[in-house]
């Protein structure tokens, strides 16, 4: 894959940045804290907790959610150590956190905003998380927060009008079975490779914690609130083309390298890979579900996650106009959003075999 994909989050600390607009994702990470603590307590061997303990976040973006995730892990490891040994972890354990993302990630903002008073050393690890980025057996617990749904590339044929795999939508809606299979096949290849390289880097018995979104079995992407908003984005870009603000050809060649798999598909891929045992596949329940159904919040949140991707293809001004229309569509079609089928927020706990 390319070293620097178009879907890098908007960096910096401005009003459109990932940092400013990812509060609902942070709330979900906080909601998962107890389940993360339970998983580490139950599945991490005390023998792995030595004087140096390495935590790695793959797809860290520019913060601040990565800090919540790694602190949850460190708190859980310290709690387990103190409970089972009776000793103070501050006296006996040094933590190192390895922050990984693509080379165009805004590591400057990440390190400028490191939490004061943190009890860990930190290092940046630029590179694709689909590839090896760390030495063998070099970390004890890894985490991926909302990065497990990416593919390394758009499946072949998806943007070719003459192909039976031509996808008229910007995303995999789930309604075209040939398109869905093409996305699933690419996702399966990429995810198995990701699991292979993490298994090489992780110490024996170490854990990978995956937090993210997926579809409940049998639910199509465009039947969920997230999928519906992504449909709004595609419709808004088409509206701008009709108004002559952008070119229709650009709209026709804009597709996402994202696949929100069904719960059963994720389980199937991990089990077929064989490098990890699934110790838990938890449904994270949050008061706002995946995100609050407020038109403005929806537009702001999706701009944070997809804005850079859209800007790379259309330019920043078109991206901003598109999300203005997304907010209007969300307000006008709120009943459609309210009647959607729920997605699923998960915590998957994997132990290296």
GROMACS .gro file of C-alpha atoms in nm:
model
  353
    1UNK     CA    1   0.000   0.000   0.000
    2UNK     CA    2   0.102   0.362  -0.018
    3UNK     CA    3   0.301   0.497   0.273
    4UNK     CA    4   0.064   0.788   0.328
    5UNK     CA    5  -0.306   0.720   0.259
    6UNK     CA    6  -0.559   0.996   0.199
    7UNK     CA    7  -0.754   0.911   0.513
    8UNK     CA    8  -0.505   1.055   0.763
    9UNK     CA    9  -0.705   1.251   1.023
   10UNK     CA   10  -0.701   1.632   1.014
   11UNK     CA   11  -0.412   1.729   1.241
   12UNK     CA   12  -0.336   2.040   1.442
   13UNK     CA   13  -0.570   2.193   1.697
   14UNK     CA   14  -0.803   2.401   1.479
   15UNK     CA   15  -1.184   2.389   1.468
   16UNK     CA   16  -1.186   2.118   1.200
   17UNK     CA   17  -0.916   1.903   1.357
   18UNK     CA   18  -0.963   1.550   1.481
   19UNK     CA   19  -0.855   1.671   1.827
   20UNK     CA   20  -1.142   1.918   1.852
   21UNK     CA   21  -1.415   1.699   1.707
   22UNK     CA   22  -1.365   1.348   1.847
   23UNK     CA   23  -1.531   1.385   2.187
   24UNK     CA   24  -1.796   1.119   2.126
   25UNK     CA   25  -1.529   0.864   2.040
   26UNK     CA   26  -1.347   0.959   2.358
   27UNK     CA   27  -1.667   0.901   2.556
   28UNK     CA   28  -1.689   0.552   2.408
   29UNK     CA   29  -1.328   0.483   2.508
   30UNK     CA   30  -1.412   0.590   2.860
   31UNK     CA   31  -1.721   0.367   2.854
   32UNK     CA   32  -1.495   0.074   2.762
   33UNK     CA   33  -1.251   0.136   3.050
   34UNK     CA   34  -1.407  -0.115   3.291
   35UNK     CA   35  -1.419  -0.387   3.024
   36UNK     CA   36  -1.056  -0.318   2.932
   37UNK     CA   37  -0.958  -0.344   3.299
   38UNK     CA   38  -1.146  -0.673   3.337
   39UNK     CA   39  -0.990  -0.813   3.019
   40UNK     CA   40  -0.635  -0.728   3.125
   41UNK     CA   41  -0.695  -0.861   3.476
   42UNK     CA   42  -0.829  -1.191   3.344
   43UNK     CA   43  -0.599  -1.250   3.045
   44UNK     CA   44  -0.260  -1.090   3.108
   45UNK     CA   45  -0.017  -1.321   3.284
   46UNK     CA   46   0.153  -1.168   3.586
   47UNK     CA   47   0.478  -1.317   3.452
   48UNK     CA   48   0.466  -1.064   3.166
   49UNK     CA   49   0.465  -0.766   3.400
   50UNK     CA   50   0.835  -0.699   3.446
   51UNK     CA   51   1.041  -0.389   3.524
   52UNK     CA   52   0.984  -0.262   3.168
   53UNK     CA   53   0.639  -0.285   3.012
   54UNK     CA   54   0.574  -0.172   2.654
   55UNK     CA   55   0.236  -0.057   2.523
   56UNK     CA   56   0.180   0.018   2.152
   57UNK     CA   57  -0.104   0.214   1.991
   58UNK     CA   58  -0.142   0.140   1.620
   59UNK     CA   59  -0.320   0.419   1.429
   60UNK     CA   60  -0.280   0.669   1.712
   61UNK     CA   61  -0.373   0.982   1.505
   62UNK     CA   62  -0.277   1.310   1.673
   63UNK     CA   63  -0.452   1.263   2.007
   64UNK     CA   64  -0.619   1.302   2.247
   65UNK     CA   65  -0.805   0.970   2.230
   66UNK     CA   66  -0.484   0.771   2.214
   67UNK     CA   67  -0.392   0.907   2.557
   68UNK     CA   68  -0.721   0.781   2.702
   69UNK     CA   69  -0.668   0.435   2.555
   70UNK     CA   70  -0.309   0.391   2.672
   71UNK     CA   71  -0.383   0.532   3.018
   72UNK     CA   72  -0.669   0.283   3.056
   73UNK     CA   73  -0.420   0.004   2.981
   74UNK     CA   74  -0.153   0.133   3.217
   75UNK     CA   75  -0.406   0.178   3.499
   76UNK     CA   76  -0.528  -0.180   3.449
   77UNK     CA   77  -0.174  -0.326   3.448
   78UNK     CA   78  -0.080  -0.134   3.764
   79UNK     CA   79  -0.401  -0.239   3.937
   80UNK     CA   80  -0.341  -0.607   3.855
   81UNK     CA   81   0.023  -0.589   3.965
   82UNK     CA   82  -0.055  -0.422   4.297
   83UNK     CA   83  -0.348  -0.656   4.374
   84UNK     CA   84  -0.157  -0.976   4.297
   85UNK     CA   85   0.187  -0.886   4.435
   86UNK     CA   86   0.106  -0.637   4.709
   87UNK     CA   87   0.382  -0.414   4.572
   88UNK     CA   88   0.366  -0.059   4.443
   89UNK     CA   89   0.400  -0.058   4.061
   90UNK     CA   90   0.552   0.290   4.073
   91UNK     CA   91   0.857   0.141   4.243
   92UNK     CA   92   0.899  -0.156   4.010
   93UNK     CA   93   0.764  -0.090   3.660
   94UNK     CA   94   0.866   0.156   3.390
   95UNK     CA   95   0.618   0.195   3.107
   96UNK     CA   96   0.704   0.286   2.750
   97UNK     CA   97   0.428   0.381   2.503
   98UNK     CA   98   0.492   0.349   2.130
   99UNK     CA   99   0.266   0.570   1.918
  100UNK     CA  100   0.233   0.440   1.562
  101UNK     CA  101   0.067   0.592   1.258
  102UNK     CA  102   0.146   0.680   0.897
  103UNK     CA  103   0.434   0.917   0.825
  104UNK     CA  104   0.204   1.208   0.738
  105UNK     CA  105   0.032   1.183   1.077
  106UNK     CA  106   0.061   1.500   1.286
  107UNK     CA  107   0.310   1.365   1.541
  108UNK     CA  108   0.404   1.724   1.635
  109UNK     CA  109   0.059   1.788   1.779
  110UNK     CA  110   0.057   1.444   1.939
  111UNK     CA  111   0.376   1.506   2.135
  112UNK     CA  112   0.293   1.869   2.216
  113UNK     CA  113  -0.025   1.751   2.387
  114UNK     CA  114   0.114   1.459   2.587
  115UNK     CA  115  -0.063   1.458   2.925
  116UNK     CA  116   0.129   1.633   3.203
  117UNK     CA  117   0.217   1.406   3.493
  118UNK     CA  118   0.205   1.092   3.277
  119UNK     CA  119   0.395   0.796   3.412
  120UNK     CA  120   0.537   0.660   3.089
  121UNK     CA  121   0.809   0.727   2.836
  122UNK     CA  122   0.694   0.783   2.480
  123UNK     CA  123   0.821   0.737   2.126
  124UNK     CA  124   0.675   0.783   1.780
  125UNK     CA  125   0.682   0.496   1.532
  126UNK     CA  126   0.594   0.619   1.180
  127UNK     CA  127   0.481   0.361   0.928
  128UNK     CA  128   0.184   0.164   0.798
  129UNK     CA  129   0.019  -0.053   1.061
  130UNK     CA  130  -0.043  -0.308   0.785
  131UNK     CA  131   0.336  -0.369   0.789
  132UNK     CA  132   0.596  -0.457   1.050
  133UNK     CA  133   0.691  -0.141   1.240
  134UNK     CA  134   0.848  -0.287   1.557
  135UNK     CA  135   1.112  -0.549   1.645
  136UNK     CA  136   1.003  -0.904   1.720
  137UNK     CA  137   0.845  -0.963   2.061
  138UNK     CA  138   0.889  -0.600   2.160
  139UNK     CA  139   0.556  -0.501   2.318
  140UNK     CA  140   0.322  -0.653   2.578
  141UNK     CA  141  -0.015  -0.495   2.502
  142UNK     CA  142  -0.125  -0.330   2.178
  143UNK     CA  143  -0.435  -0.127   2.108
  144UNK     CA  144  -0.615  -0.008   1.796
  145UNK     CA  145  -0.889   0.249   1.851
  146UNK     CA  146  -1.121   0.298   1.553
  147UNK     CA  147  -0.859   0.196   1.298
  148UNK     CA  148  -0.954  -0.170   1.246
  149UNK     CA  149  -1.203  -0.091   0.966
  150UNK     CA  150  -0.955   0.044   0.709
  151UNK     CA  151  -0.837  -0.137   0.400
  152UNK     CA  152  -0.499  -0.074   0.240
  153UNK     CA  153  -0.661   0.016  -0.092
  154UNK     CA  154  -0.992   0.038  -0.275
  155UNK     CA  155  -1.077  -0.302  -0.428
  156UNK     CA  156  -1.001  -0.342  -0.797
  157UNK     CA  157  -1.296  -0.265  -1.026
  158UNK     CA  158  -1.489  -0.053  -0.775
  159UNK     CA  159  -1.422   0.270  -0.969
  160UNK     CA  160  -1.438   0.118  -1.319
  161UNK     CA  161  -1.772   0.192  -1.487
  162UNK     CA  162  -1.720  -0.105  -1.723
  163UNK     CA  163  -1.658  -0.350  -1.438
  164UNK     CA  164  -1.931  -0.563  -1.280
  165UNK     CA  165  -1.787  -0.436  -0.950
  166UNK     CA  166  -1.858  -0.070  -1.035
  167UNK     CA  167  -1.985   0.094  -0.717
  168UNK     CA  168  -2.205   0.398  -0.774
  169UNK     CA  169  -2.183   0.490  -0.404
  170UNK     CA  170  -1.887   0.637  -0.215
  171UNK     CA  171  -1.901   0.354   0.039
  172UNK     CA  172  -1.985  -0.015   0.056
  173UNK     CA  173  -2.357   0.018   0.133
  174UNK     CA  174  -2.407  -0.357   0.161
  175UNK     CA  175  -2.687  -0.374  -0.096
  176UNK     CA  176  -2.469  -0.474  -0.394
  177UNK     CA  177  -2.345  -0.823  -0.310
  178UNK     CA  178  -2.062  -0.821  -0.568
  179UNK     CA  179  -1.930  -0.492  -0.429
  180UNK     CA  180  -1.964  -0.617  -0.071
  181UNK     CA  181  -1.768  -0.933  -0.154
  182UNK     CA  182  -1.491  -0.729  -0.320
  183UNK     CA  183  -1.459  -0.510  -0.010
  184UNK     CA  184  -1.475  -0.809   0.225
  185UNK     CA  185  -1.205  -0.994   0.028
  186UNK     CA  186  -0.973  -0.690   0.043
  187UNK     CA  187  -1.050  -0.635   0.411
  188UNK     CA  188  -0.979  -1.002   0.484
  189UNK     CA  189  -0.640  -0.990   0.308
  190UNK     CA  190  -0.538  -0.669   0.487
  191UNK     CA  191  -0.662  -0.775   0.830
  192UNK     CA  192  -0.490  -1.113   0.816
  193UNK     CA  193  -0.166  -0.938   0.722
  194UNK     CA  194  -0.214  -0.691   1.008
  195UNK     CA  195  -0.265  -0.980   1.251
  196UNK     CA  196   0.042  -1.162   1.113
  197UNK     CA  197   0.275  -0.868   1.172
  198UNK     CA  198   0.132  -0.787   1.517
  199UNK     CA  199   0.186  -1.152   1.615
  200UNK     CA  200   0.554  -1.116   1.524
  201UNK     CA  201   0.593  -0.796   1.727
  202UNK     CA  202   0.395  -0.906   2.034
  203UNK     CA  203   0.552  -1.106   2.317
  204UNK     CA  204   0.416  -1.461   2.363
  205UNK     CA  205   0.094  -1.441   2.563
  206UNK     CA  206   0.065  -1.068   2.500
  207UNK     CA  207  -0.266  -0.897   2.426
  208UNK     CA  208  -0.415  -0.691   2.144
  209UNK     CA  209  -0.715  -0.476   2.232
  210UNK     CA  210  -0.930  -0.367   1.937
  211UNK     CA  211  -1.188  -0.093   1.988
  212UNK     CA  212  -1.410   0.012   1.703
  213UNK     CA  213  -1.733  -0.011   1.507
  214UNK     CA  214  -1.881  -0.300   1.317
  215UNK     CA  215  -2.217  -0.415   1.186
  216UNK     CA  216  -2.438  -0.658   1.367
  217UNK     CA  217  -2.480  -0.976   1.166
  218UNK     CA  218  -2.728  -0.934   0.881
  219UNK     CA  219  -2.734  -0.552   0.897
  220UNK     CA  220  -2.627  -0.351   0.592
  221UNK     CA  221  -2.409  -0.043   0.627
  222UNK     CA  222  -2.665   0.196   0.480
  223UNK     CA  223  -2.924   0.073   0.731
  224UNK     CA  224  -2.721   0.219   1.020
  225UNK     CA  225  -2.690   0.583   1.132
  226UNK     CA  226  -2.320   0.589   1.036
  227UNK     CA  227  -2.393   0.447   0.691
  228UNK     CA  228  -2.680   0.688   0.641
  229UNK     CA  229  -2.461   0.990   0.718
  230UNK     CA  230  -2.200   0.858   0.476
  231UNK     CA  231  -2.477   0.836   0.216
  232UNK     CA  232  -2.555   1.200   0.295
  233UNK     CA  233  -2.191   1.287   0.223
  234UNK     CA  234  -2.208   1.117  -0.116
  235UNK     CA  235  -2.539   1.285  -0.197
  236UNK     CA  236  -2.399   1.625  -0.095
  237UNK     CA  237  -2.099   1.586  -0.324
  238UNK     CA  238  -2.334   1.489  -0.610
  239UNK     CA  239  -2.546   1.799  -0.535
  240UNK     CA  240  -2.236   2.018  -0.562
  241UNK     CA  241  -2.151   1.859  -0.896
  242UNK     CA  242  -2.503   1.932  -1.023
  243UNK     CA  243  -2.455   2.294  -0.915
  244UNK     CA  244  -2.128   2.308  -1.109
  245UNK     CA  245  -1.923   2.362  -0.795
  246UNK     CA  246  -1.719   2.047  -0.861
  247UNK     CA  247  -1.686   1.796  -1.145
  248UNK     CA  248  -1.910   1.490  -1.170
  249UNK     CA  249  -1.606   1.286  -1.273
  250UNK     CA  250  -1.444   1.362  -0.938
  251UNK     CA  251  -1.757   1.245  -0.758
  252UNK     CA  252  -1.766   0.926  -0.965
  253UNK     CA  253  -1.407   0.842  -0.868
  254UNK     CA  254  -1.438   0.916  -0.498
  255UNK     CA  255  -1.462   0.594  -0.297
  256UNK     CA  256  -1.361   0.504   0.058
  257UNK     CA  257  -1.099   0.249   0.159
  258UNK     CA  258  -1.315   0.152   0.456
  259UNK     CA  259  -1.511  -0.163   0.526
  260UNK     CA  260  -1.730  -0.195   0.834
  261UNK     CA  261  -1.750  -0.571   0.865
  262UNK     CA  262  -2.024  -0.772   1.030
  263UNK     CA  263  -1.945  -0.910   1.374
  264UNK     CA  264  -1.933  -1.265   1.239
  265UNK     CA  265  -1.701  -1.165   0.955
  266UNK     CA  266  -1.447  -1.020   1.199
  267UNK     CA  267  -1.459  -1.333   1.412
  268UNK     CA  268  -1.417  -1.550   1.100
  269UNK     CA  269  -1.108  -1.359   0.982
  270UNK     CA  270  -0.937  -1.375   1.323
  271UNK     CA  271  -1.009  -1.746   1.365
  272UNK     CA  272  -0.890  -1.828   1.013
  273UNK     CA  273  -0.568  -1.633   1.075
  274UNK     CA  274  -0.491  -1.856   1.373
  275UNK     CA  275  -0.230  -1.633   1.539
  276UNK     CA  276  -0.459  -1.518   1.821
  277UNK     CA  277  -0.728  -1.652   2.053
  278UNK     CA  278  -1.037  -1.435   2.093
  279UNK     CA  279  -1.069  -1.394   2.469
  280UNK     CA  280  -1.357  -1.146   2.451
  281UNK     CA  281  -1.581  -0.981   2.193
  282UNK     CA  282  -1.772  -0.724   2.397
  283UNK     CA  283  -2.053  -0.492   2.296
  284UNK     CA  284  -1.980  -0.144   2.435
  285UNK     CA  285  -2.303   0.023   2.541
  286UNK     CA  286  -2.305   0.402   2.556
  287UNK     CA  287  -2.585   0.643   2.645
  288UNK     CA  288  -2.559   0.817   2.307
  289UNK     CA  289  -2.519   0.487   2.120
  290UNK     CA  290  -2.257   0.539   1.849
  291UNK     CA  291  -2.303   0.915   1.844
  292UNK     CA  292  -2.578   1.166   1.930
  293UNK     CA  293  -2.833   1.218   1.653
  294UNK     CA  294  -2.785   1.592   1.637
  295UNK     CA  295  -2.738   1.737   1.283
  296UNK     CA  296  -2.459   1.976   1.377
  297UNK     CA  297  -2.270   1.721   1.588
  298UNK     CA  298  -2.303   1.462   1.312
  299UNK     CA  299  -2.162   1.700   1.051
  300UNK     CA  300  -1.875   1.809   1.276
  301UNK     CA  301  -1.787   1.455   1.381
  302UNK     CA  302  -1.788   1.310   1.032
  303UNK     CA  303  -1.585   1.606   0.907
  304UNK     CA  304  -1.320   1.518   1.166
  305UNK     CA  305  -1.297   1.158   1.047
  306UNK     CA  306  -1.350   1.195   0.672
  307UNK     CA  307  -1.268   1.560   0.603
  308UNK     CA  308  -0.901   1.505   0.516
  309UNK     CA  309  -0.996   1.219   0.284
  310UNK     CA  310  -1.249   1.440   0.102
  311UNK     CA  311  -1.015   1.742   0.093
  312UNK     CA  312  -0.741   1.533  -0.069
  313UNK     CA  313  -0.977   1.454  -0.358
  314UNK     CA  314  -1.188   1.771  -0.391
  315UNK     CA  315  -1.006   2.047  -0.202
  316UNK     CA  316  -1.082   2.205   0.134
  317UNK     CA  317  -1.353   2.445   0.013
  318UNK     CA  318  -1.560   2.168  -0.148
  319UNK     CA  319  -1.520   1.958   0.167
  320UNK     CA  320  -1.658   2.241   0.381
  321UNK     CA  321  -1.952   2.301   0.147
  322UNK     CA  322  -2.030   1.928   0.144
  323UNK     CA  323  -2.055   1.911   0.522
  324UNK     CA  324  -2.278   2.218   0.531
  325UNK     CA  325  -2.516   2.020   0.308
  326UNK     CA  326  -2.472   1.709   0.525
  327UNK     CA  327  -2.598   1.905   0.825
  328UNK     CA  328  -2.902   2.020   0.625
  329UNK     CA  329  -2.978   1.666   0.506
  330UNK     CA  330  -2.943   1.527   0.858
  331UNK     CA  331  -3.188   1.786   0.988
  332UNK     CA  332  -3.439   1.727   0.707
  333UNK     CA  333  -3.414   1.347   0.733
  334UNK     CA  334  -3.392   1.305   1.109
  335UNK     CA  335  -3.677   1.053   1.111
  336UNK     CA  336  -3.472   0.835   0.873
  337UNK     CA  337  -3.176   0.849   1.112
  338UNK     CA  338  -3.394   0.773   1.412
  339UNK     CA  339  -3.536   0.464   1.242
  340UNK     CA  340  -3.199   0.319   1.149
  341UNK     CA  341  -3.076  -0.014   1.279
  342UNK     CA  342  -2.808   0.023   1.546
  343UNK     CA  343  -2.444  -0.038   1.472
  344UNK     CA  344  -2.214  -0.204   1.723
  345UNK     CA  345  -1.925  -0.061   1.923
  346UNK     CA  346  -1.689  -0.337   2.027
  347UNK     CA  347  -1.394  -0.428   2.241
  348UNK     CA  348  -1.215  -0.735   2.107
  349UNK     CA  349  -0.949  -0.891   2.326
  350UNK     CA  350  -0.694  -1.108   2.146
  351UNK     CA  351  -0.423  -1.315   2.315
  352UNK     CA  352  -0.124  -1.425   2.109
  353UNK     CA  353  -0.112  -1.801   2.071
   0.00000   0.00000   0.00000
